[in-house]
């Protein structure tokens, strides 16, 4: 199976090299930005407002500094191969974390990024499998042995995020107070600040733009996906969602689309399994999304395999290819993507150049 993935990814990268230039657009970039804690309301049709401002600033193309790493590609299911949902976006001078599922700090350390180097977290929704790693990233990141964060740990997310972070500080108050007293210093990295967001631009600074958009995760409202724009390139992270037209509107034209997926055995018609599938996106539905978005590369993460289904049995790529003939990668923990004129994929087990 590992060999098959290697050959498959090799084919993907070869094809990307051939098609990348035709899909790429020449875009400029603004050198300045703002960091606002208040969301900027934006409709899907205004998705490229910042891009248009950038193009007026300059027509010169600049080298991209844009890397995305899948820290955790799993689900609530316990797995040593697939940790909880979490994605690291290293863009410009920033390290942005999207969701912090089980083991996020451990995966960060495996990439060489200590938790203390991360002070911005964007949460898609408040399900525990996306938030259970927050205390570890936040608190461990304040320690000298883990990067010793020098600024407050800020978290953006749906309504309830601000309250969650306040309650989290209260839950760990004994630990925080002892550490501050013992080290006899301010320890700003132990401060946690939550921001409740709405659809629109939620972060903009130094040419980096983070856009939140509503998705459909059934009764979990609101739930968000995110788009990160930088120097004419972008990555979109779907969050947990069913097939969703709003996601399609906000994701169109992106370089890299990281999308969730769920599957079960076709003959399993149990109500509990069907209820879970109804909250997520099947490979066939995801293929329809990819057709409308037309990303340079589509990647599956937050892979939900039910009823004991294995990766081999799931046939995610094959099922997707029935409705989508573009590039698709089945994500694995620690797989990374360097975004530029083309997308360079680095697999955790074998490096592809």
Short mmCIF file of C-alpha atoms in Angstrom, two decimals, residues 71 88 95-97 100 103-121 133-154 189:
data_model
loop_
_atom_site.label_atom_id
_atom_site.label_comp_id
_atom_site.label_asym_id
_atom_site.label_seq_id
_atom_site.Cartn_x
_atom_site.Cartn_y
_atom_site.Cartn_z
CA UNK A 71 -0.17 17.70 11.31
CA UNK A 88 0.08 24.24 10.02
CA UNK A 95 3.03 30.29 11.55
CA UNK A 96 -0.74 29.84 11.57
CA UNK A 97 -2.38 26.78 13.10
CA UNK A 100 -5.63 21.62 17.29
CA UNK A 103 -1.40 15.27 19.36
CA UNK A 104 -1.01 18.63 17.61
CA UNK A 105 1.96 19.65 19.80
CA UNK A 106 3.73 16.34 19.14
CA UNK A 107 3.31 16.69 15.40
CA UNK A 108 4.48 20.30 15.54
CA UNK A 109 7.68 19.20 17.25
CA UNK A 110 8.21 16.53 14.59
CA UNK A 111 8.22 19.25 11.94
CA UNK A 112 10.84 21.21 13.88
CA UNK A 113 8.33 23.88 14.91
CA UNK A 114 8.08 24.10 18.69
CA UNK A 115 4.61 24.93 20.08
CA UNK A 116 5.98 28.21 21.44
CA UNK A 117 6.56 29.38 17.86
CA UNK A 118 2.79 29.34 17.32
CA UNK A 119 0.68 32.17 18.73
CA UNK A 120 -2.26 32.18 16.29
CA UNK A 121 -4.85 29.42 16.09
CA UNK A 133 -5.05 19.74 21.70
CA UNK A 134 -5.41 23.46 22.47
CA UNK A 135 -4.28 23.31 26.14
CA UNK A 136 -1.15 21.41 25.10
CA UNK A 137 -0.17 23.87 22.35
CA UNK A 138 -1.00 26.85 24.58
CA UNK A 139 0.58 25.76 27.87
CA UNK A 140 3.46 23.64 26.62
CA UNK A 141 4.36 26.45 24.23
CA UNK A 142 5.01 28.76 27.19
CA UNK A 143 7.84 26.56 28.49
CA UNK A 144 11.52 27.31 27.75
CA UNK A 145 11.92 23.74 26.49
CA UNK A 146 9.13 24.17 23.93
CA UNK A 147 9.87 27.57 22.41
CA UNK A 148 8.72 29.86 25.23
CA UNK A 149 6.06 31.92 23.49
CA UNK A 150 6.69 35.64 24.10
CA UNK A 151 3.24 36.96 23.16
CA UNK A 152 -0.34 36.07 23.99
CA UNK A 153 -1.84 32.92 22.47
CA UNK A 154 -4.71 34.12 20.25
CA UNK A 189 2.83 33.31 26.42
#
